[in-house]
mmCIF file of C-alpha atoms in Angstrom:
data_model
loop_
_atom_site.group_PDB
_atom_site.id
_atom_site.type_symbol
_atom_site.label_atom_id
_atom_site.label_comp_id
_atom_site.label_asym_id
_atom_site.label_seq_id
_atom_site.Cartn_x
_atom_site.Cartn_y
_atom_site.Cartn_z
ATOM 1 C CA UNK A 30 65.871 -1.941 -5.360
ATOM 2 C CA UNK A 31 62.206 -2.899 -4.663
ATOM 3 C CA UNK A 32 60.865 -5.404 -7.859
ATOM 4 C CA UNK A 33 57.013 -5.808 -7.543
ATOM 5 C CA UNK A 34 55.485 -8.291 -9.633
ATOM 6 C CA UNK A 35 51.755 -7.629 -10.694
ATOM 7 C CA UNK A 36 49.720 -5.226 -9.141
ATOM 8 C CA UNK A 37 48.691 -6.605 -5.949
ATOM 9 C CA UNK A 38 51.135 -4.203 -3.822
ATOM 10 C CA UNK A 39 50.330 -0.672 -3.561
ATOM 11 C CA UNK A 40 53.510 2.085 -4.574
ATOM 12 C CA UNK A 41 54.718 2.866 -1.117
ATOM 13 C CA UNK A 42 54.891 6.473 -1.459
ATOM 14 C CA UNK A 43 53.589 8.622 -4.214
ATOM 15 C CA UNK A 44 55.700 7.872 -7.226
ATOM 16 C CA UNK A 45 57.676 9.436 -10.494
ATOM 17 C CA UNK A 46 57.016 7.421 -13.165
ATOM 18 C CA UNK A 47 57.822 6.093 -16.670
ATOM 19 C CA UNK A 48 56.463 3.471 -18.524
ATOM 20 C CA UNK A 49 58.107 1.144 -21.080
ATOM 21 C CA UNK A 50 59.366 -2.105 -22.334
ATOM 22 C CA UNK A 51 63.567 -0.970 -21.266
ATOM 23 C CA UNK A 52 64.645 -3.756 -23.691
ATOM 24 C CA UNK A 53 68.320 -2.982 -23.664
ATOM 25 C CA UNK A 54 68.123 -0.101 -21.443
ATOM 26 C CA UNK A 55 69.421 2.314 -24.260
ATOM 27 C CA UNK A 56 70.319 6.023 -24.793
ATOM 28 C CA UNK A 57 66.670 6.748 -25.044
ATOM 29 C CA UNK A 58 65.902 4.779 -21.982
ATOM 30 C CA UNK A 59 68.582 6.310 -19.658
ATOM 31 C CA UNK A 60 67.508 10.224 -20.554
ATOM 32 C CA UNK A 61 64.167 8.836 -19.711
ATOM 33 C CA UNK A 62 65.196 7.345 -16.174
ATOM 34 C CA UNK A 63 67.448 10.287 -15.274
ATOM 35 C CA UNK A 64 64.289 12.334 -16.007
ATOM 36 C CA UNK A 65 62.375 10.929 -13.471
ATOM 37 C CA UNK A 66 64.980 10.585 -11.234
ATOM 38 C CA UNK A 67 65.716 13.949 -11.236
ATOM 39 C CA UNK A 68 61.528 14.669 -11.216
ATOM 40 C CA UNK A 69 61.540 12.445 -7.993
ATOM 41 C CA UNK A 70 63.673 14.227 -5.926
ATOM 42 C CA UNK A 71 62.115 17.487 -6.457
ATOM 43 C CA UNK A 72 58.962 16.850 -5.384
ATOM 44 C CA UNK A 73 59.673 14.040 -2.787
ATOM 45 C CA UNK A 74 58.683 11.062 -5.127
ATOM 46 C CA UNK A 75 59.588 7.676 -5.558
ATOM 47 C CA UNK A 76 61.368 6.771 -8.780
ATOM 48 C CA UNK A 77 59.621 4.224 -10.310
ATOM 49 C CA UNK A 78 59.507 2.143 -13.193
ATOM 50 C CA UNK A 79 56.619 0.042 -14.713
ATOM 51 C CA UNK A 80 57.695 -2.318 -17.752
ATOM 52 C CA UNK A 81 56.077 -5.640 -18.404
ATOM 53 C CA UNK A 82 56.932 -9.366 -19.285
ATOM 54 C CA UNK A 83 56.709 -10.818 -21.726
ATOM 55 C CA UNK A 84 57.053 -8.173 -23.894
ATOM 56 C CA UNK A 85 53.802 -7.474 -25.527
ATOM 57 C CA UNK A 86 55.061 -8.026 -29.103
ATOM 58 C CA UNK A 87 55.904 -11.410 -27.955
ATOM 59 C CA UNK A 88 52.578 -11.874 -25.880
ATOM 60 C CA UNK A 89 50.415 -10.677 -29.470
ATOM 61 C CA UNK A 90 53.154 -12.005 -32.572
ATOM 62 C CA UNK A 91 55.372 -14.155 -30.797
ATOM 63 C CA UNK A 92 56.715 -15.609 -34.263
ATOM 64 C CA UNK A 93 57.564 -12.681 -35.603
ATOM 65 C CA UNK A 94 58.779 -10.756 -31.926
ATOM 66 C CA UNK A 95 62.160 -9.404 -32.089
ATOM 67 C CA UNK A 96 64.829 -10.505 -30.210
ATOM 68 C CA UNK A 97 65.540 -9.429 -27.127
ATOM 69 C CA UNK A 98 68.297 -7.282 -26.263
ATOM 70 C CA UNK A 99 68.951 -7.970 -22.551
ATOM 71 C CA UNK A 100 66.748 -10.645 -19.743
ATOM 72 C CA UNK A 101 64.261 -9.455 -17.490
ATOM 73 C CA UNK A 102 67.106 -9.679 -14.750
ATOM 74 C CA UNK A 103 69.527 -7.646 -16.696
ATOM 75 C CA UNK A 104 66.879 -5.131 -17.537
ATOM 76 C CA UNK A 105 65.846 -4.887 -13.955
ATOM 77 C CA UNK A 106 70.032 -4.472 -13.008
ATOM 78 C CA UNK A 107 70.026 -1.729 -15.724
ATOM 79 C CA UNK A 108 67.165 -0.071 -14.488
ATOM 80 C CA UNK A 109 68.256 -0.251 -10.974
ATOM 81 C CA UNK A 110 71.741 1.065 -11.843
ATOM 82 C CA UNK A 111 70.338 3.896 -13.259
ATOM 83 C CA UNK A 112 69.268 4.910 -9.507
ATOM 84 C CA UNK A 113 65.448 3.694 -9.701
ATOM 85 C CA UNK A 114 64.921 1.933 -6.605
ATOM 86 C CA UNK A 115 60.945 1.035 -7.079
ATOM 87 C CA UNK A 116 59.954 -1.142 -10.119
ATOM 88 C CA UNK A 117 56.937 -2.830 -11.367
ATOM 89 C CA UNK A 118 56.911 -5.506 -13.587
ATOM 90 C CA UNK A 119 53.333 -6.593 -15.121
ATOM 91 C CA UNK A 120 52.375 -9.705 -16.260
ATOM 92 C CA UNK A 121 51.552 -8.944 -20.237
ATOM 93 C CA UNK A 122 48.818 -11.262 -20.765
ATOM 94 C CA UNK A 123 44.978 -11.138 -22.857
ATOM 95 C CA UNK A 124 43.596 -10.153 -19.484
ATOM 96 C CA UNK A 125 45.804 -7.114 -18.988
ATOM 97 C CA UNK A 126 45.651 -6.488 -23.063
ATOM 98 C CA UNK A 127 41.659 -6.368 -22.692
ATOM 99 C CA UNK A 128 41.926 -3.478 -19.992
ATOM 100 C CA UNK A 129 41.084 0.228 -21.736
ATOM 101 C CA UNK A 130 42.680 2.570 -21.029
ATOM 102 C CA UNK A 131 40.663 4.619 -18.377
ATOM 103 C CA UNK A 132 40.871 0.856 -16.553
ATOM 104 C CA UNK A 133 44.872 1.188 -16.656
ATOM 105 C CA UNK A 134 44.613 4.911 -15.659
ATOM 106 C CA UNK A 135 42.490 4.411 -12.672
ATOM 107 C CA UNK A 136 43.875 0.794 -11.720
ATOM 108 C CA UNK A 137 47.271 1.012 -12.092
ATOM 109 C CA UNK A 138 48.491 4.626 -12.441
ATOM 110 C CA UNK A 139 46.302 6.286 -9.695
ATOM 111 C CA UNK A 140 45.029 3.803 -7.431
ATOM 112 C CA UNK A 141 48.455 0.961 -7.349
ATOM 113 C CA UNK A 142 51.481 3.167 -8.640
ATOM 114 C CA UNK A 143 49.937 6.496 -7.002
ATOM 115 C CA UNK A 144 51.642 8.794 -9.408
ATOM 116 C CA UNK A 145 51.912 12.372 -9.036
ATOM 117 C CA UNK A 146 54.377 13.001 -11.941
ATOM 118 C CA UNK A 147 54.353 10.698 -15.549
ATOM 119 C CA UNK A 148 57.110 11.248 -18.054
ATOM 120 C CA UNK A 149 56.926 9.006 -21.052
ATOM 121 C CA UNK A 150 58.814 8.836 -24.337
ATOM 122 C CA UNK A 151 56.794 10.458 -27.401
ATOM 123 C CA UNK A 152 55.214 7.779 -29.146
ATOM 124 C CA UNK A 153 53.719 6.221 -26.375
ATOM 125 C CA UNK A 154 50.324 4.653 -26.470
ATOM 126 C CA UNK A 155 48.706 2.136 -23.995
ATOM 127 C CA UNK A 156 45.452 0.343 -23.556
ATOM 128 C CA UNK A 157 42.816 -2.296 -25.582
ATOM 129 C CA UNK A 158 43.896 -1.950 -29.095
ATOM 130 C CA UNK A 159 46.807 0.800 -28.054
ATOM 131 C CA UNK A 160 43.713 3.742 -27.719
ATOM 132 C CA UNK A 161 45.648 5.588 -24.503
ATOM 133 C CA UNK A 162 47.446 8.545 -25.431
ATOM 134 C CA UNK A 163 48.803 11.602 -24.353
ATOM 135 C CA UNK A 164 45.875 13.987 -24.620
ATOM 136 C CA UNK A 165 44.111 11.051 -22.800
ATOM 137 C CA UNK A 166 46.445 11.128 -19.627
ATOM 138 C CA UNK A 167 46.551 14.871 -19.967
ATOM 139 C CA UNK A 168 42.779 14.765 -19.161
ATOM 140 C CA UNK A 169 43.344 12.255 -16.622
ATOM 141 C CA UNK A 170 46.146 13.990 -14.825
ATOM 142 C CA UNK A 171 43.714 16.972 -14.617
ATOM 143 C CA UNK A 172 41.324 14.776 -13.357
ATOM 144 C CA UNK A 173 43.517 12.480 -10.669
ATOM 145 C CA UNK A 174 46.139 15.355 -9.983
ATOM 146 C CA UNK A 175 49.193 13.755 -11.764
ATOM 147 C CA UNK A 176 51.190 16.245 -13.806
ATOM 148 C CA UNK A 177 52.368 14.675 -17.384
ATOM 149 C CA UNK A 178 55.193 15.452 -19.885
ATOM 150 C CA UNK A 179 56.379 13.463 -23.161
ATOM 151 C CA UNK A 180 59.478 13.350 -23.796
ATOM 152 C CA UNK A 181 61.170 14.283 -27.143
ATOM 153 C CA UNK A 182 63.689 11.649 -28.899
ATOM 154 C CA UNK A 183 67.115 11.109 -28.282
ATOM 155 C CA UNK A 184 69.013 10.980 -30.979
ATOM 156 C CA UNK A 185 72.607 9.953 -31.896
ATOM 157 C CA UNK A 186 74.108 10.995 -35.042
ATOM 158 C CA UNK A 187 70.896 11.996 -36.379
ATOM 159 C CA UNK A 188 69.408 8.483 -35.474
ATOM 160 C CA UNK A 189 66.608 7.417 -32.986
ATOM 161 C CA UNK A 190 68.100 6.029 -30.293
ATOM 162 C CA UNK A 191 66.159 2.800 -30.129
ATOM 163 C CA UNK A 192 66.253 -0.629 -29.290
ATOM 164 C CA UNK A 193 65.133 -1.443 -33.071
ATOM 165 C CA UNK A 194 68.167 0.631 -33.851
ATOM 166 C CA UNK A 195 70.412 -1.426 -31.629
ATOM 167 C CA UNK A 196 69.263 -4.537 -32.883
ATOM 168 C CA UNK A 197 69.940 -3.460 -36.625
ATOM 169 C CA UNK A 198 73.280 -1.825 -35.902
ATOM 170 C CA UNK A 199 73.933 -5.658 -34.304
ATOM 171 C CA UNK A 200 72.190 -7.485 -37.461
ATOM 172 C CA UNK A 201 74.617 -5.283 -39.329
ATOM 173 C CA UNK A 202 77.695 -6.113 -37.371
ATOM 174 C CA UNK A 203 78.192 -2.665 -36.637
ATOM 175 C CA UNK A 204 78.821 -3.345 -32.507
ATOM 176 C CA UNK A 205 80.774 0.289 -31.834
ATOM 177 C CA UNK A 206 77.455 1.740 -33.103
ATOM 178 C CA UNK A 207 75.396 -0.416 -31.047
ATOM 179 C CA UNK A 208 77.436 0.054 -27.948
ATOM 180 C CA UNK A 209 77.180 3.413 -28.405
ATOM 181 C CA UNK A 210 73.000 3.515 -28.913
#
């Protein structure tokens, strides 16, 4: 496994990528890495990873951030043993959280993480004052010659796999249920 920190490093290799916080590392989370796992080795890619630390809900509320469900070094274990060996890990700060959109596109996506394929969960939004979204990388993939997909919710028993779910089913005492998510 191959942990960058910041974005000083350049992706060795044109990458597969996802993008998220992987607090937990739930159901949700492992469709999503198996995606691009699988997306990788079709088309000769790097799977890759970007999540960020702090979390940004602790970086912008950190009174009322929720509790997290796993470290950064268990997330990164997680990740890893989910068969992503390339992942970046940037510093969530009022720098980063100033940078638009376009700036992440072009910065980080296309010029550090070179992707060539992006696969992120469906409610996904990025950028100063969360203004990225997916018709905005759709246009940018067009534009930088990255291919995009969203991908749909996983469910279990009718319920969002989540890691607000998983820390509920815990609040609740319901662990089975939260093992299971």
């Amino acid at each position: 496994m191959r942990v960058y920190r910041g974005f000083s490093q350049q992706a060795p290799g044109p990458t597969a990528l996802t993008i998220g916080n992987f607090d937990g590392v739930h159901l949700g989370h492992r469709s999503l890495l198996a995606r691009i796992k699988t997306a990788s080795e079709g088309g000769h890619l790097l799977p890759t990873v970007l999540t960020f630390e702090p979390h940004p809900r602790e970086f912008f509320a950190p009174a009322t951030a929720p509790t997290r469900l796993s470290t950064l070094r268990e997330k990164l274990e997680r990740i890893a043993g989910e068969g992503i060996d390339t992942i970046y890990v940037g510093r969530f700060n009022a720098a980063f959280a100033a940078w638009t959109a376009e700036e992440f596109i072009e910065r980080i996506l296309v010029n550090t993480l070179r992707v060539k394929r992006l696969i992120i969960g469906d409610d996904f939004c990025f950028g100063a004052a969360r203004r990225g979204n997916f018709a905005l990388l759709r246009e940018a993939g067009k534009h930088f010659g990255f291919s995009l997909e969203a991908m749909p919710s996983v469910t279990l028993s009718g319920e969002r796999a989540s890691s607000s779910a998983v820390r509920n089913a815990l609040a609740e005492g319901r662990i089975e249920h939260a093992a299971a998510l």
